[in-house]
PDB file of C-alpha atoms in Angstrom:
ATOM      1  CA  UNK A 214     -65.075 -47.016  30.249  1.00  0.00           C
ATOM      2  CA  UNK A 215     -66.279 -48.980  27.239  1.00  0.00           C
ATOM      3  CA  UNK A 216     -65.349 -52.338  28.682  1.00  0.00           C
ATOM      4  CA  UNK A 217     -63.856 -55.189  26.699  1.00  0.00           C
ATOM      5  CA  UNK A 218     -64.989 -55.028  23.099  1.00  0.00           C
ATOM      6  CA  UNK A 219     -65.341 -58.108  20.936  1.00  0.00           C
ATOM      7  CA  UNK A 220     -66.231 -58.432  17.289  1.00  0.00           C
ATOM      8  CA  UNK A 221     -68.111 -59.848  15.626  1.00  0.00           C
ATOM      9  CA  UNK A 222     -70.844 -60.729  18.131  1.00  0.00           C
ATOM     10  CA  UNK A 223     -72.096 -63.520  15.918  1.00  0.00           C
ATOM     11  CA  UNK A 224     -70.325 -65.457  13.204  1.00  0.00           C
ATOM     12  CA  UNK A 225     -71.729 -68.174  11.008  1.00  0.00           C
ATOM     13  CA  UNK A 226     -69.338 -69.875   8.635  1.00  0.00           C
ATOM     14  CA  UNK A 227     -68.887 -73.077   6.742  1.00  0.00           C
ATOM     15  CA  UNK A 228     -66.499 -75.850   7.606  1.00  0.00           C
ATOM     16  CA  UNK A 229     -63.050 -75.219   6.219  1.00  0.00           C
ATOM     17  CA  UNK A 230     -63.282 -71.458   6.251  1.00  0.00           C
ATOM     18  CA  UNK A 231     -60.950 -69.195   8.205  1.00  0.00           C
ATOM     19  CA  UNK A 232     -62.460 -67.376  11.168  1.00  0.00           C
ATOM     20  CA  UNK A 233     -60.944 -64.384  12.931  1.00  0.00           C
ATOM     21  CA  UNK A 234     -62.253 -63.142  16.244  1.00  0.00           C
ATOM     22  CA  UNK A 235     -61.191 -59.746  17.546  1.00  0.00           C
ATOM     23  CA  UNK A 236     -60.790 -58.243  20.984  1.00  0.00           C
ATOM     24  CA  UNK A 237     -60.012 -54.800  22.332  1.00  0.00           C
ATOM     25  CA  UNK A 238     -59.144 -54.939  26.051  1.00  0.00           C
ATOM     26  CA  UNK A 239     -59.879 -52.221  28.563  1.00  0.00           C
ATOM     27  CA  UNK A 240     -57.402 -49.389  28.173  1.00  0.00           C
ATOM     28  CA  UNK A 241     -54.500 -49.740  30.585  1.00  0.00           C
ATOM     29  CA  UNK A 242     -55.015 -53.440  31.212  1.00  0.00           C
ATOM     30  CA  UNK A 243     -51.960 -55.554  30.538  1.00  0.00           C
ATOM     31  CA  UNK A 244     -53.306 -59.102  30.702  1.00  0.00           C
ATOM     32  CA  UNK A 245     -55.607 -60.583  28.095  1.00  0.00           C
ATOM     33  CA  UNK A 246     -57.350 -63.940  28.126  1.00  0.00           C
ATOM     34  CA  UNK A 247     -59.215 -65.960  25.496  1.00  0.00           C
ATOM     35  CA  UNK A 248     -61.850 -68.454  26.700  1.00  0.00           C
ATOM     36  CA  UNK A 249     -64.193 -70.856  24.973  1.00  0.00           C
ATOM     37  CA  UNK A 250     -67.570 -71.840  26.448  1.00  0.00           C
ATOM     38  CA  UNK A 251     -69.579 -74.871  25.386  1.00  0.00           C
ATOM     39  CA  UNK A 252     -72.310 -76.901  27.032  1.00  0.00           C
ATOM     40  CA  UNK A 253     -70.146 -80.004  27.009  1.00  0.00           C
ATOM     41  CA  UNK A 254     -66.855 -78.592  28.270  1.00  0.00           C
ATOM     42  CA  UNK A 255     -67.909 -75.473  30.155  1.00  0.00           C
ATOM     43  CA  UNK A 256     -65.536 -72.507  30.267  1.00  0.00           C
ATOM     44  CA  UNK A 257     -62.026 -73.264  29.065  1.00  0.00           C
ATOM     45  CA  UNK A 258     -59.010 -70.973  29.013  1.00  0.00           C
ATOM     46  CA  UNK A 259     -57.380 -71.128  25.596  1.00  0.00           C
ATOM     47  CA  UNK A 260     -54.479 -68.708  25.973  1.00  0.00           C
ATOM     48  CA  UNK A 261     -53.432 -65.672  27.926  1.00  0.00           C
ATOM     49  CA  UNK A 262     -51.030 -62.798  27.371  1.00  0.00           C
ATOM     50  CA  UNK A 263     -49.128 -60.542  29.753  1.00  0.00           C
ATOM     51  CA  UNK A 264     -47.805 -57.324  28.248  1.00  0.00           C
ATOM     52  CA  UNK A 265     -48.602 -58.644  24.754  1.00  0.00           C
ATOM     53  CA  UNK A 266     -46.532 -61.800  25.277  1.00  0.00           C
ATOM     54  CA  UNK A 267     -48.234 -65.217  25.281  1.00  0.00           C
ATOM     55  CA  UNK A 268     -47.696 -66.798  28.683  1.00  0.00           C
ATOM     56  CA  UNK A 269     -49.752 -69.973  28.586  1.00  0.00           C
ATOM     57  CA  UNK A 270     -51.248 -71.481  25.437  1.00  0.00           C
ATOM     58  CA  UNK A 271     -51.718 -74.966  26.827  1.00  0.00           C
ATOM     59  CA  UNK A 272     -55.465 -74.685  26.332  1.00  0.00           C
ATOM     60  CA  UNK A 273     -55.282 -74.099  22.600  1.00  0.00           C
ATOM     61  CA  UNK A 274     -56.968 -77.168  21.137  1.00  0.00           C
ATOM     62  CA  UNK A 275     -54.688 -77.769  18.182  1.00  0.00           C
ATOM     63  CA  UNK A 276     -52.651 -76.126  15.484  1.00  0.00           C
ATOM     64  CA  UNK A 277     -55.755 -74.864  13.769  1.00  0.00           C
ATOM     65  CA  UNK A 278     -56.022 -72.259  16.508  1.00  0.00           C
ATOM     66  CA  UNK A 279     -53.669 -69.295  16.773  1.00  0.00           C
ATOM     67  CA  UNK A 280     -53.743 -66.069  18.762  1.00  0.00           C
ATOM     68  CA  UNK A 281     -51.833 -62.836  18.457  1.00  0.00           C
ATOM     69  CA  UNK A 282     -51.545 -59.628  20.372  1.00  0.00           C
ATOM     70  CA  UNK A 283     -49.638 -57.157  18.217  1.00  0.00           C
ATOM     71  CA  UNK A 284     -50.151 -54.294  20.655  1.00  0.00           C
ATOM     72  CA  UNK A 285     -51.710 -53.519  24.020  1.00  0.00           C
ATOM     73  CA  UNK A 286     -55.081 -52.609  22.554  1.00  0.00           C
ATOM     74  CA  UNK A 287     -55.804 -55.450  20.158  1.00  0.00           C
ATOM     75  CA  UNK A 288     -55.815 -59.229  19.981  1.00  0.00           C
ATOM     76  CA  UNK A 289     -57.058 -61.807  17.509  1.00  0.00           C
ATOM     77  CA  UNK A 290     -57.982 -65.459  17.747  1.00  0.00           C
ATOM     78  CA  UNK A 291     -57.882 -67.252  14.426  1.00  0.00           C
ATOM     79  CA  UNK A 292     -59.220 -70.662  13.485  1.00  0.00           C
ATOM     80  CA  UNK A 293     -58.045 -72.087  10.192  1.00  0.00           C
ATOM     81  CA  UNK A 294     -59.610 -74.295   8.948  1.00  0.00           C
ATOM     82  CA  UNK A 295     -62.753 -74.194  11.060  1.00  0.00           C
ATOM     83  CA  UNK A 296     -64.698 -77.334  11.971  1.00  0.00           C
ATOM     84  CA  UNK A 297     -68.240 -77.839  13.332  1.00  0.00           C
ATOM     85  CA  UNK A 298     -66.832 -78.837  16.724  1.00  0.00           C
ATOM     86  CA  UNK A 299     -65.379 -75.336  17.049  1.00  0.00           C
ATOM     87  CA  UNK A 300     -68.902 -73.969  17.449  1.00  0.00           C
ATOM     88  CA  UNK A 301     -68.969 -72.209  20.811  1.00  0.00           C
ATOM     89  CA  UNK A 302     -69.042 -68.825  22.479  1.00  0.00           C
ATOM     90  CA  UNK A 303     -65.593 -67.278  22.626  1.00  0.00           C
ATOM     91  CA  UNK A 304     -64.876 -64.754  25.339  1.00  0.00           C
ATOM     92  CA  UNK A 305     -62.070 -62.299  25.699  1.00  0.00           C
ATOM     93  CA  UNK A 306     -61.197 -60.910  29.131  1.00  0.00           C
ATOM     94  CA  UNK A 307     -58.639 -58.425  30.387  1.00  0.00           C
ATOM     95  CA  UNK A 308     -57.150 -57.512  33.743  1.00  0.00           C
ATOM     96  CA  UNK A 309     -54.834 -54.950  35.263  1.00  0.00           C
ATOM     97  CA  UNK A 310     -51.488 -55.662  36.916  1.00  0.00           C
ATOM     98  CA  UNK A 311     -50.747 -59.284  36.289  1.00  0.00           C
ATOM     99  CA  UNK A 312     -49.086 -61.269  38.975  1.00  0.00           C
ATOM    100  CA  UNK A 313     -50.265 -62.451  42.341  1.00  0.00           C
ATOM    101  CA  UNK A 314     -53.478 -63.886  41.020  1.00  0.00           C
ATOM    102  CA  UNK A 315     -55.743 -61.388  42.754  1.00  0.00           C
ATOM    103  CA  UNK A 316     -56.722 -59.498  39.676  1.00  0.00           C
ATOM    104  CA  UNK A 317     -60.315 -59.253  38.547  1.00  0.00           C
ATOM    105  CA  UNK A 318     -60.867 -60.326  34.980  1.00  0.00           C
ATOM    106  CA  UNK A 319     -63.312 -58.236  32.955  1.00  0.00           C
ATOM    107  CA  UNK A 320     -65.115 -60.162  30.274  1.00  0.00           C
ATOM    108  CA  UNK A 321     -66.348 -59.038  26.917  1.00  0.00           C
ATOM    109  CA  UNK A 322     -69.832 -59.955  25.633  1.00  0.00           C
ATOM    110  CA  UNK A 323     -68.497 -62.879  23.631  1.00  0.00           C
ATOM    111  CA  UNK A 324     -68.586 -64.014  20.012  1.00  0.00           C
ATOM    112  CA  UNK A 325     -71.028 -66.795  19.203  1.00  0.00           C
ATOM    113  CA  UNK A 326     -69.428 -68.911  16.486  1.00  0.00           C
ATOM    114  CA  UNK A 327     -71.390 -71.413  14.454  1.00  0.00           C
ATOM    115  CA  UNK A 328     -69.538 -73.613  11.988  1.00  0.00           C
ATOM    116  CA  UNK A 329     -71.837 -75.427   9.580  1.00  0.00           C
TER     117      UNK A 329
ATOM    118  CA  UNK B 237     -52.877 -77.954  40.195  1.00  0.00           C
ATOM    119  CA  UNK B 238     -55.975 -76.094  41.208  1.00  0.00           C
ATOM    120  CA  UNK B 239     -59.511 -77.395  40.767  1.00  0.00           C
ATOM    121  CA  UNK B 240     -63.002 -76.282  41.632  1.00  0.00           C
ATOM    122  CA  UNK B 241     -66.114 -78.342  42.282  1.00  0.00           C
ATOM    123  CA  UNK B 242     -69.553 -76.798  42.214  1.00  0.00           C
ATOM    124  CA  UNK B 243     -72.202 -79.068  43.671  1.00  0.00           C
ATOM    125  CA  UNK B 244     -75.474 -78.878  41.823  1.00  0.00           C
ATOM    126  CA  UNK B 245     -75.552 -77.767  38.226  1.00  0.00           C
ATOM    127  CA  UNK B 246     -79.079 -76.434  38.739  1.00  0.00           C
ATOM    128  CA  UNK B 247     -80.533 -74.838  41.862  1.00  0.00           C
ATOM    129  CA  UNK B 248     -84.093 -73.610  42.165  1.00  0.00           C
ATOM    130  CA  UNK B 249     -85.358 -71.323  44.940  1.00  0.00           C
ATOM    131  CA  UNK B 250     -88.483 -69.325  45.608  1.00  0.00           C
ATOM    132  CA  UNK B 251     -88.359 -65.557  45.498  1.00  0.00           C
ATOM    133  CA  UNK B 252     -87.449 -64.322  48.970  1.00  0.00           C
ATOM    134  CA  UNK B 253     -85.802 -67.592  49.984  1.00  0.00           C
ATOM    135  CA  UNK B 254     -82.172 -68.129  50.919  1.00  0.00           C
ATOM    136  CA  UNK B 255     -79.754 -68.743  48.077  1.00  0.00           C
ATOM    137  CA  UNK B 256     -76.889 -71.150  48.741  1.00  0.00           C
ATOM    138  CA  UNK B 257     -74.510 -72.129  45.949  1.00  0.00           C
ATOM    139  CA  UNK B 258     -71.736 -74.501  46.902  1.00  0.00           C
ATOM    140  CA  UNK B 259     -68.100 -74.366  45.869  1.00  0.00           C
ATOM    141  CA  UNK B 260     -65.194 -76.488  47.023  1.00  0.00           C
ATOM    142  CA  UNK B 261     -61.676 -75.987  45.808  1.00  0.00           C
ATOM    143  CA  UNK B 262     -58.370 -77.766  45.706  1.00  0.00           C
ATOM    144  CA  UNK B 263     -55.174 -75.766  45.774  1.00  0.00           C
ATOM    145  CA  UNK B 264     -51.580 -76.461  46.725  1.00  0.00           C
ATOM    146  CA  UNK B 265     -51.007 -72.824  47.646  1.00  0.00           C
ATOM    147  CA  UNK B 266     -53.101 -70.286  49.568  1.00  0.00           C
ATOM    148  CA  UNK B 267     -55.929 -69.676  47.148  1.00  0.00           C
ATOM    149  CA  UNK B 268     -57.504 -66.604  45.743  1.00  0.00           C
ATOM    150  CA  UNK B 269     -61.186 -67.360  45.156  1.00  0.00           C
ATOM    151  CA  UNK B 270     -63.775 -65.719  42.960  1.00  0.00           C
ATOM    152  CA  UNK B 271     -67.467 -65.857  42.168  1.00  0.00           C
ATOM    153  CA  UNK B 272     -68.595 -64.648  38.765  1.00  0.00           C
ATOM    154  CA  UNK B 273     -72.136 -64.335  37.431  1.00  0.00           C
ATOM    155  CA  UNK B 274     -73.267 -64.729  33.835  1.00  0.00           C
ATOM    156  CA  UNK B 275     -76.615 -63.418  32.682  1.00  0.00           C
ATOM    157  CA  UNK B 276     -78.093 -64.792  29.457  1.00  0.00           C
ATOM    158  CA  UNK B 277     -76.152 -63.829  26.349  1.00  0.00           C
ATOM    159  CA  UNK B 278     -73.604 -61.841  28.328  1.00  0.00           C
ATOM    160  CA  UNK B 279     -70.047 -62.218  29.519  1.00  0.00           C
ATOM    161  CA  UNK B 280     -69.097 -63.035  33.078  1.00  0.00           C
ATOM    162  CA  UNK B 281     -68.896 -60.317  35.694  1.00  0.00           C
ATOM    163  CA  UNK B 282     -67.321 -60.415  39.115  1.00  0.00           C
ATOM    164  CA  UNK B 283     -69.611 -60.835  42.117  1.00  0.00           C
ATOM    165  CA  UNK B 284     -66.924 -60.986  44.792  1.00  0.00           C
ATOM    166  CA  UNK B 285     -63.473 -62.312  45.542  1.00  0.00           C
ATOM    167  CA  UNK B 286     -61.383 -63.465  48.456  1.00  0.00           C
ATOM    168  CA  UNK B 287     -57.697 -62.651  48.494  1.00  0.00           C
ATOM    169  CA  UNK B 288     -56.526 -62.170  52.077  1.00  0.00           C
ATOM    170  CA  UNK B 289     -57.913 -60.837  55.322  1.00  0.00           C
ATOM    171  CA  UNK B 290     -61.526 -61.167  56.386  1.00  0.00           C
ATOM    172  CA  UNK B 291     -62.922 -64.546  55.437  1.00  0.00           C
ATOM    173  CA  UNK B 292     -66.464 -63.252  54.960  1.00  0.00           C
ATOM    174  CA  UNK B 293     -66.548 -61.363  51.696  1.00  0.00           C
ATOM    175  CA  UNK B 294     -69.415 -59.150  50.578  1.00  0.00           C
ATOM    176  CA  UNK B 295     -70.132 -58.575  46.938  1.00  0.00           C
ATOM    177  CA  UNK B 296     -72.581 -56.879  44.670  1.00  0.00           C
ATOM    178  CA  UNK B 297     -76.353 -57.412  44.655  1.00  0.00           C
ATOM    179  CA  UNK B 298     -76.435 -58.589  48.270  1.00  0.00           C
ATOM    180  CA  UNK B 299     -74.315 -61.688  47.775  1.00  0.00           C
ATOM    181  CA  UNK B 300     -71.621 -62.812  50.153  1.00  0.00           C
ATOM    182  CA  UNK B 301     -69.274 -65.770  50.509  1.00  0.00           C
ATOM    183  CA  UNK B 302     -67.229 -67.196  53.335  1.00  0.00           C
ATOM    184  CA  UNK B 303     -63.785 -68.691  52.883  1.00  0.00           C
ATOM    185  CA  UNK B 304     -63.397 -71.759  55.095  1.00  0.00           C
ATOM    186  CA  UNK B 305     -59.910 -73.143  54.844  1.00  0.00           C
ATOM    187  CA  UNK B 306     -60.628 -76.197  56.999  1.00  0.00           C
ATOM    188  CA  UNK B 307     -63.461 -77.198  54.690  1.00  0.00           C
ATOM    189  CA  UNK B 308     -61.781 -75.963  51.481  1.00  0.00           C
ATOM    190  CA  UNK B 309     -65.041 -74.217  50.690  1.00  0.00           C
ATOM    191  CA  UNK B 310     -66.197 -70.861  49.395  1.00  0.00           C
ATOM    192  CA  UNK B 311     -69.989 -71.078  49.315  1.00  0.00           C
ATOM    193  CA  UNK B 312     -72.046 -68.201  47.943  1.00  0.00           C
ATOM    194  CA  UNK B 313     -75.140 -66.998  49.791  1.00  0.00           C
ATOM    195  CA  UNK B 314     -77.842 -64.378  49.593  1.00  0.00           C
ATOM    196  CA  UNK B 315     -80.490 -64.054  52.305  1.00  0.00           C
ATOM    197  CA  UNK B 316     -83.396 -63.303  49.993  1.00  0.00           C
ATOM    198  CA  UNK B 317     -83.563 -64.264  46.334  1.00  0.00           C
ATOM    199  CA  UNK B 318     -84.914 -61.902  43.730  1.00  0.00           C
ATOM    200  CA  UNK B 319     -86.139 -62.749  40.264  1.00  0.00           C
ATOM    201  CA  UNK B 320     -83.255 -60.765  38.809  1.00  0.00           C
ATOM    202  CA  UNK B 321     -80.779 -63.183  40.432  1.00  0.00           C
ATOM    203  CA  UNK B 322     -81.633 -65.858  37.888  1.00  0.00           C
ATOM    204  CA  UNK B 323     -78.355 -66.501  36.090  1.00  0.00           C
ATOM    205  CA  UNK B 324     -75.411 -68.876  35.954  1.00  0.00           C
ATOM    206  CA  UNK B 325     -72.831 -68.620  38.701  1.00  0.00           C
ATOM    207  CA  UNK B 326     -69.210 -69.686  38.427  1.00  0.00           C
ATOM    208  CA  UNK B 327     -66.712 -70.269  41.189  1.00  0.00           C
ATOM    209  CA  UNK B 328     -63.043 -69.888  40.269  1.00  0.00           C
ATOM    210  CA  UNK B 329     -59.647 -70.303  41.889  1.00  0.00           C
ATOM    211  CA  UNK B 330     -56.459 -68.530  40.915  1.00  0.00           C
ATOM    212  CA  UNK B 331     -53.391 -70.594  40.192  1.00  0.00           C
ATOM    213  CA  UNK B 332     -51.398 -68.532  42.662  1.00  0.00           C
ATOM    214  CA  UNK B 333     -47.633 -68.435  42.746  1.00  0.00           C
ATOM    215  CA  UNK B 334     -47.645 -65.148  40.897  1.00  0.00           C
ATOM    216  CA  UNK B 335     -49.684 -66.337  37.953  1.00  0.00           C
ATOM    217  CA  UNK B 336     -53.141 -64.987  37.200  1.00  0.00           C
ATOM    218  CA  UNK B 337     -54.686 -67.934  35.413  1.00  0.00           C
ATOM    219  CA  UNK B 338     -58.141 -68.845  36.720  1.00  0.00           C
ATOM    220  CA  UNK B 339     -59.642 -72.309  36.918  1.00  0.00           C
ATOM    221  CA  UNK B 340     -63.428 -72.174  36.739  1.00  0.00           C
ATOM    222  CA  UNK B 341     -65.994 -74.596  38.058  1.00  0.00           C
ATOM    223  CA  UNK B 342     -68.672 -76.014  35.806  1.00  0.00           C
ATOM    224  CA  UNK B 343     -71.228 -73.456  36.889  1.00  0.00           C
ATOM    225  CA  UNK B 344     -74.556 -73.516  38.722  1.00  0.00           C
ATOM    226  CA  UNK B 345     -77.702 -72.332  37.010  1.00  0.00           C
ATOM    227  CA  UNK B 346     -79.914 -70.513  39.518  1.00  0.00           C
ATOM    228  CA  UNK B 347     -83.630 -70.407  38.889  1.00  0.00           C
ATOM    229  CA  UNK B 348     -85.863 -68.143  40.971  1.00  0.00           C
ATOM    230  CA  UNK B 349     -89.539 -68.962  41.081  1.00  0.00           C
ATOM    231  CA  UNK B 350     -92.488 -66.875  42.213  1.00  0.00           C
TER     232      UNK B 350
END
């Protein structure tokens, strides 16, 4: 299995620009999670989907952030407009059989975002 | 609401020495508990998890953890540290109640010295 695939691996952009991060979950998994990791705040859950439906987006910082999952094999996290404080590593994770809370989450390699 | 506390943001051990990384949790429902490891410039990967049954859980790379309900703890141990164990370790608790949202601790950076 190829694992969770994220692109790009690195992104450098200027303040005000739109940024789109992409994620392909493991085939057959039906839960998808977006996390943000920074030195100051650690690992934060931004949003998660079950069966392509957003379940909890309480971690999304503000309206500048949006996430979509148009089908079971693809999700995007968009930041528009980007700000320097959005600089972080963004992880996507997927799991099989949501519900019960026992499921292992499989993480992608992350996208390192730098906003100048 | 669930929460996780990891005591010690940095732990240093000698190669061959015991590794002990501490995790205490707070949960209003029977918890599911996880330890994940993150190597430099990589995503997190599961070391082990406790769901039900035996309270001593064995994971990959010789790690194990014991769920102690009375102490609300889930400490991670390894009898003999290896240089390759140097990484950041995260304890996490599931929200339970049918949901699969994880709450992570702040992480412990493990350094292994010769």
